[in-house]
Each structure stands twice: as structure tokens, then as C-alpha cells.
Short mmCIF file of C-alpha atoms in Angstrom, two decimals:
data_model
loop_
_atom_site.label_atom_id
_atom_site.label_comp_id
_atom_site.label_asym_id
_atom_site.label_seq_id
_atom_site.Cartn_x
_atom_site.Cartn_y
_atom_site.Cartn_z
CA UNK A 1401 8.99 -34.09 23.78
CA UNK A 1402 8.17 -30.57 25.59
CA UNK A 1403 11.35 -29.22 24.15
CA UNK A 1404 10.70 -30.77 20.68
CA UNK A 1405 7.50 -28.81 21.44
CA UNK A 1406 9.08 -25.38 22.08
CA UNK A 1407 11.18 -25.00 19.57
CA UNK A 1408 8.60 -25.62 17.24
CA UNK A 1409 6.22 -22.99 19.09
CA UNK A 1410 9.96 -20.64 18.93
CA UNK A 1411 9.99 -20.98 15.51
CA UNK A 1412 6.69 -20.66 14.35
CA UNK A 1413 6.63 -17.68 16.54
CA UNK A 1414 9.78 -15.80 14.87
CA UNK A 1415 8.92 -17.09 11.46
CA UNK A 1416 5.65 -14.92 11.95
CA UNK A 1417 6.82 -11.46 13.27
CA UNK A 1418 7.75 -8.82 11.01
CA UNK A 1419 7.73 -5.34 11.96
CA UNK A 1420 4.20 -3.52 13.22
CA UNK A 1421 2.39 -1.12 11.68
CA UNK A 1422 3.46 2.50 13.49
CA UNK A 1423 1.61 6.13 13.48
CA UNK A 1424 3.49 9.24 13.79
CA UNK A 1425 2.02 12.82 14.50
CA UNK A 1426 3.76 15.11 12.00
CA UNK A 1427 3.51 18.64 12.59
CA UNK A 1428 5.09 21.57 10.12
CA UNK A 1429 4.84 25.04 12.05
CA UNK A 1430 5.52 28.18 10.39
CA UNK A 1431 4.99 28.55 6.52
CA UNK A 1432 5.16 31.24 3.83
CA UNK A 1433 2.12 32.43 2.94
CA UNK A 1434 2.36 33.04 -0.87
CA UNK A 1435 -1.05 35.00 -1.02
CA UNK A 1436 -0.45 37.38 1.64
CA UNK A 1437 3.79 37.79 1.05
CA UNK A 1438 4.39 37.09 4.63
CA UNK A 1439 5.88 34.41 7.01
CA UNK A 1440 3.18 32.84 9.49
CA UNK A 1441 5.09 31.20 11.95
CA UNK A 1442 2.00 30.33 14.10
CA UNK A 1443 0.37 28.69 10.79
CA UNK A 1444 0.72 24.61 11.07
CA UNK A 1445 -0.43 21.38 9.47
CA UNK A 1446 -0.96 18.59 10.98
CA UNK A 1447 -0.28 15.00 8.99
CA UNK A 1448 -1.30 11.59 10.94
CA UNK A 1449 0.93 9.19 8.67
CA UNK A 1450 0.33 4.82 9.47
CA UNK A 1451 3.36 3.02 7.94
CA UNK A 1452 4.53 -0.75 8.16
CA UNK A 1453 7.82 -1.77 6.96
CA UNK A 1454 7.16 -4.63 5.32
CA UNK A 1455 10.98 -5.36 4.08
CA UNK A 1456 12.10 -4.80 7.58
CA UNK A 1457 14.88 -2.00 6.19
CA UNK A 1458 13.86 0.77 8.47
CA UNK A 1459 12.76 2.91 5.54
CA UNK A 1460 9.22 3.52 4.45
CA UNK A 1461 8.28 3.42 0.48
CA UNK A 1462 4.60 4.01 -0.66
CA UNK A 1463 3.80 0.58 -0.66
CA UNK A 1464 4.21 0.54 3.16
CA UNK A 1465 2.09 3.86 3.86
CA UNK A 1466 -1.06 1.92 5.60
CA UNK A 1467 -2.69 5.46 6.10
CA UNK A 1468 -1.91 9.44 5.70
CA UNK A 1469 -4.39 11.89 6.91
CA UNK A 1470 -4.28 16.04 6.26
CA UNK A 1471 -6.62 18.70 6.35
CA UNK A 1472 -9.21 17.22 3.61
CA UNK A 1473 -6.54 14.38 2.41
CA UNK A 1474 -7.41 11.31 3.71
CA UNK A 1475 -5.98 8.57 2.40
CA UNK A 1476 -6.29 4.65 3.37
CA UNK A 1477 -3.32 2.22 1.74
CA UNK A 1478 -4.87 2.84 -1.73
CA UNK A 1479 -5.47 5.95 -4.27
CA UNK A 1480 -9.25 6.61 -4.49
CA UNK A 1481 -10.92 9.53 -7.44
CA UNK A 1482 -10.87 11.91 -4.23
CA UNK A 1483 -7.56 10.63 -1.86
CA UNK A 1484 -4.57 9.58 -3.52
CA UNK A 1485 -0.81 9.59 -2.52
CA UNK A 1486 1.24 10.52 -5.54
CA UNK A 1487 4.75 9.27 -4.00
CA UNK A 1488 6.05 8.53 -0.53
CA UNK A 1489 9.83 7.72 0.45
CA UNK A 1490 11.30 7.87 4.05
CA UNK A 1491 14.40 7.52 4.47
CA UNK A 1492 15.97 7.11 8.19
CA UNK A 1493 17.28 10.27 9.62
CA UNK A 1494 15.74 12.33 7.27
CA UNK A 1495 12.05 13.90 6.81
CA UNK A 1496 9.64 11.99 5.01
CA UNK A 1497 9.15 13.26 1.07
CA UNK A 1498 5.64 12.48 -0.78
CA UNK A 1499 2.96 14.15 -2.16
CA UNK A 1500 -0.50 13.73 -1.50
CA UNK A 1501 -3.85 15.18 -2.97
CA UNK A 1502 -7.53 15.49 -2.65
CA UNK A 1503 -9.76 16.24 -5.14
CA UNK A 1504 -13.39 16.19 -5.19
CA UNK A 1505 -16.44 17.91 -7.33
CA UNK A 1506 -19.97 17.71 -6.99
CA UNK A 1507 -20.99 19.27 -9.85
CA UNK A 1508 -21.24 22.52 -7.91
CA UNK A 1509 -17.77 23.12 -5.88
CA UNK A 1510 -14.62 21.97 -7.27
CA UNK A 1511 -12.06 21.37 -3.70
CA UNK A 1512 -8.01 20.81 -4.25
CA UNK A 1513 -6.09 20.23 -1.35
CA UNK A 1514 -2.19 19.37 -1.90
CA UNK A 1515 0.60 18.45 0.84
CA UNK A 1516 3.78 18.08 -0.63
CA UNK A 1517 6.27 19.05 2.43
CA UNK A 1518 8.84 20.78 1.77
CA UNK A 1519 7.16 22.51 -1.49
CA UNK A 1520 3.69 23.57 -0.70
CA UNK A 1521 0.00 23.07 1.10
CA UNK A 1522 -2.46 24.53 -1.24
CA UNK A 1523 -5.95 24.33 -0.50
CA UNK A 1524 -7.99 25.69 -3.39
CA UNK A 1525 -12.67 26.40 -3.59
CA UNK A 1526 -13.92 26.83 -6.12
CA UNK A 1527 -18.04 26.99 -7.28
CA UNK A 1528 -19.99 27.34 -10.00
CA UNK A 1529 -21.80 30.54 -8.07
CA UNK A 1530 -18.12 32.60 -8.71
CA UNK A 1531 -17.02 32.02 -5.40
CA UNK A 1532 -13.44 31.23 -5.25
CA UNK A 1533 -10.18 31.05 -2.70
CA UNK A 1534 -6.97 29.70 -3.34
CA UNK A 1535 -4.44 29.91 -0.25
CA UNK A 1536 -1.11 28.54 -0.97
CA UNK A 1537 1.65 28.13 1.89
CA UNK A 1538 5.44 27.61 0.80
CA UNK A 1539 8.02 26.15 3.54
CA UNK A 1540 11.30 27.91 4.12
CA UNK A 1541 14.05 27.34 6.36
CA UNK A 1542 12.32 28.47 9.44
CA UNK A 1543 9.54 25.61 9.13
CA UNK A 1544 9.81 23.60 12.22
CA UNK A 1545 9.05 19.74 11.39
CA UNK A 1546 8.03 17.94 14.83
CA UNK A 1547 7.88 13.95 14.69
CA UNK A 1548 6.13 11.91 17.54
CA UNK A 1549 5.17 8.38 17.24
CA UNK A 1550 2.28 7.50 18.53
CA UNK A 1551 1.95 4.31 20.66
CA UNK A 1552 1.29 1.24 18.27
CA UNK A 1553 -1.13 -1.46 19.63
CA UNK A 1554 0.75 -4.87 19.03
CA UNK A 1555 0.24 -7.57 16.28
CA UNK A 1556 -0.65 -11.25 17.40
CA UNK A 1557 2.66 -12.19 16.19
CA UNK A 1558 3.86 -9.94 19.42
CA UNK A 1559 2.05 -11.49 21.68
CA UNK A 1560 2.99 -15.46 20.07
CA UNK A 1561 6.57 -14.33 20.44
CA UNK A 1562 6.31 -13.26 24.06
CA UNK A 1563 4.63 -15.54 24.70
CA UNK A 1564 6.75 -18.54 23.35
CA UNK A 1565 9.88 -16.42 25.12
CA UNK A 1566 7.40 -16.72 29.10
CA UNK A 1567 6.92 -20.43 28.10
CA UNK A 1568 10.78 -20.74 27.32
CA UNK A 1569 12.35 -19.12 30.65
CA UNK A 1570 9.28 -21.47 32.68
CA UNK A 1571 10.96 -24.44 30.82
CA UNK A 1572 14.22 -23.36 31.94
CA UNK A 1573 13.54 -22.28 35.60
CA UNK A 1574 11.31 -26.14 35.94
CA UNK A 1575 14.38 -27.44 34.66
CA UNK A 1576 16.82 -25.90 37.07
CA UNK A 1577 14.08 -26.29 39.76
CA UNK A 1578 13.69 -29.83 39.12
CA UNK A 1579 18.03 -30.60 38.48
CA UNK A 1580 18.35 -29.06 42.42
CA UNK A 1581 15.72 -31.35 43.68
CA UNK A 1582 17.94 -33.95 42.87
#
């Protein structure tokens, strides 16, 4: 009956787990400013990205982005009238490619703010007072792209399947215990 028992717990357990959300620290260093004509290879951006791959294929597609966050962009698993993320694809072993926006007015400052990595960060000001700037980087071939997951906490599914796999070697080791006892 106790074996009955953990295979049902074993299964339950595996039927459950599907891969865990994971947050990576993305960091472009050294873009072309278009307004001044020069390369700034101390000027970075910084893009906190949240992904889950819900087929299990290794790749990320928008659907899976949980959360992306850049200078005034932050956007939560959903396009909002302010935050939206106009396409996402990562592919393994290559950089992720998407496009991602903020917009916002208040009926006295109209903000932009585009990421779309390899192409441009533009952040854009403008009022109704005539105050106005528009800085636009550009990447080249001398943009470093740095990728560092950050440590994910793990799902409840995690823990059930550990859990199930601790209950399934104390089975075993009883078992053995108890078959040299006799």
C-alpha cells in the first residue's frame, strides 16, 4: 500500500512541474550616440527581463515574458496605454530580440521611451511649455551585451518533487534496512 502510495505522490509530483519562472540582468554597454555623433562606451542600459517557458523548449516567445523592466519601461505580462512589449523572441544561444515602449502624457509632458536592442534606446520630453530633448543611442559592433541570471526562488511543484524523490530514497533505504534485518 505505501508503494501504491508513492508512486501516486511520484506522479502527481512530475505531472505538476514545468519549468520556473527565471530573471536575468541584461546589460548593453557602449552605444552610439546619434545626437552627439560619437561612441559612448561607458553609456549602458540596464533591462531586468522575468520569463517562464511554458512549452518547456528552452526558447522564450512573448507569451512567456512574465516581466521586462528599462529605464521608464516597465512592463508586467500584459501591454498597458503606458508599458507595452511590441514583440519578444529568444532564441537559445543567441541575444534576445523585442521591442518595448513607454508612453505616457498628462496633458502637459508627452514621455517616449523605446528599447529595441540591437536598433535603438530613445528616450524622448516633450511639454507643452517648449521644452524638449530627444536622445537617441544606436548599437554597433562594439556594444557589449552581458547576461546574468539571477537566482529564481522555486515553485511548489519544486519542492513536491523533492520532496516525493526524499520520501522515495527513505522507502528504499527502510527497505534495504529492514531486508538485512532478516
Amino acid at each position: 500500500m505505501l508503494k501504491m502510495s508513492m508512486m501516486a505522490v511520484i506522479i502527481a509530483a512530475a505531472a505538476s512541474a514545468h519549468a520556473e519562472e527565471k530573471t536575468f540582468d541584461i546589460v548593453y554597454q557602449g552605444l552610439y550616440s546619434v545626437d552627439d555623433h560619437v561612441f559612448q562606451p561607458d553609456k549602458t542600459l540596464k533591462v531586468t527581463l522575468t520569463v517562464d517557458d511554458l512549452d518547456g523548449n528552452g526558447d522564450y516567445s512573448e507569451n512567456e515574458v512574465k516581466a521586462l523592466k528599462a529605464s521608464h519601461i516597465d512592463y508586467k505580462g500584459s501591454c498597458t496605454v503606458e508599458h507595452c512589449l511590441e514583440y519578444f523572441n529568444w532564441v537559445r544561444g543567441s541575444l534576445p530580440d523585442y521591442s518595448a515602449a513607454y508612453h505616457s502624457f498628462d496633458g502637459f509632458y508627452n514621455e517616449l521611451t523605446i528599447v529595441n536592442p540591437g536598433v535603438e534606446y530613445r528616450e524622448f520630453v516633450q511639454s507643452n511649455f517648449g521644452f524638449r530633448y530627444d536622445l537617441t543611442w544606436h548599437w554597433t559592433a562594439d556594444t557589449q551585451t552581458t547576461i546574468t541570471q539571477i537566482s529564481a526562488v522555486p515553485e511548489p511543484s519544486s519542492y513536491a518533487m523533492l520532496g516525493a524523490g526524499l520520501a522515495s530514497l527513505a522507502l528504499v533505504a527502510r527497505r534495504r534496512r529492514k531486508h538485512n534485518d532478516m
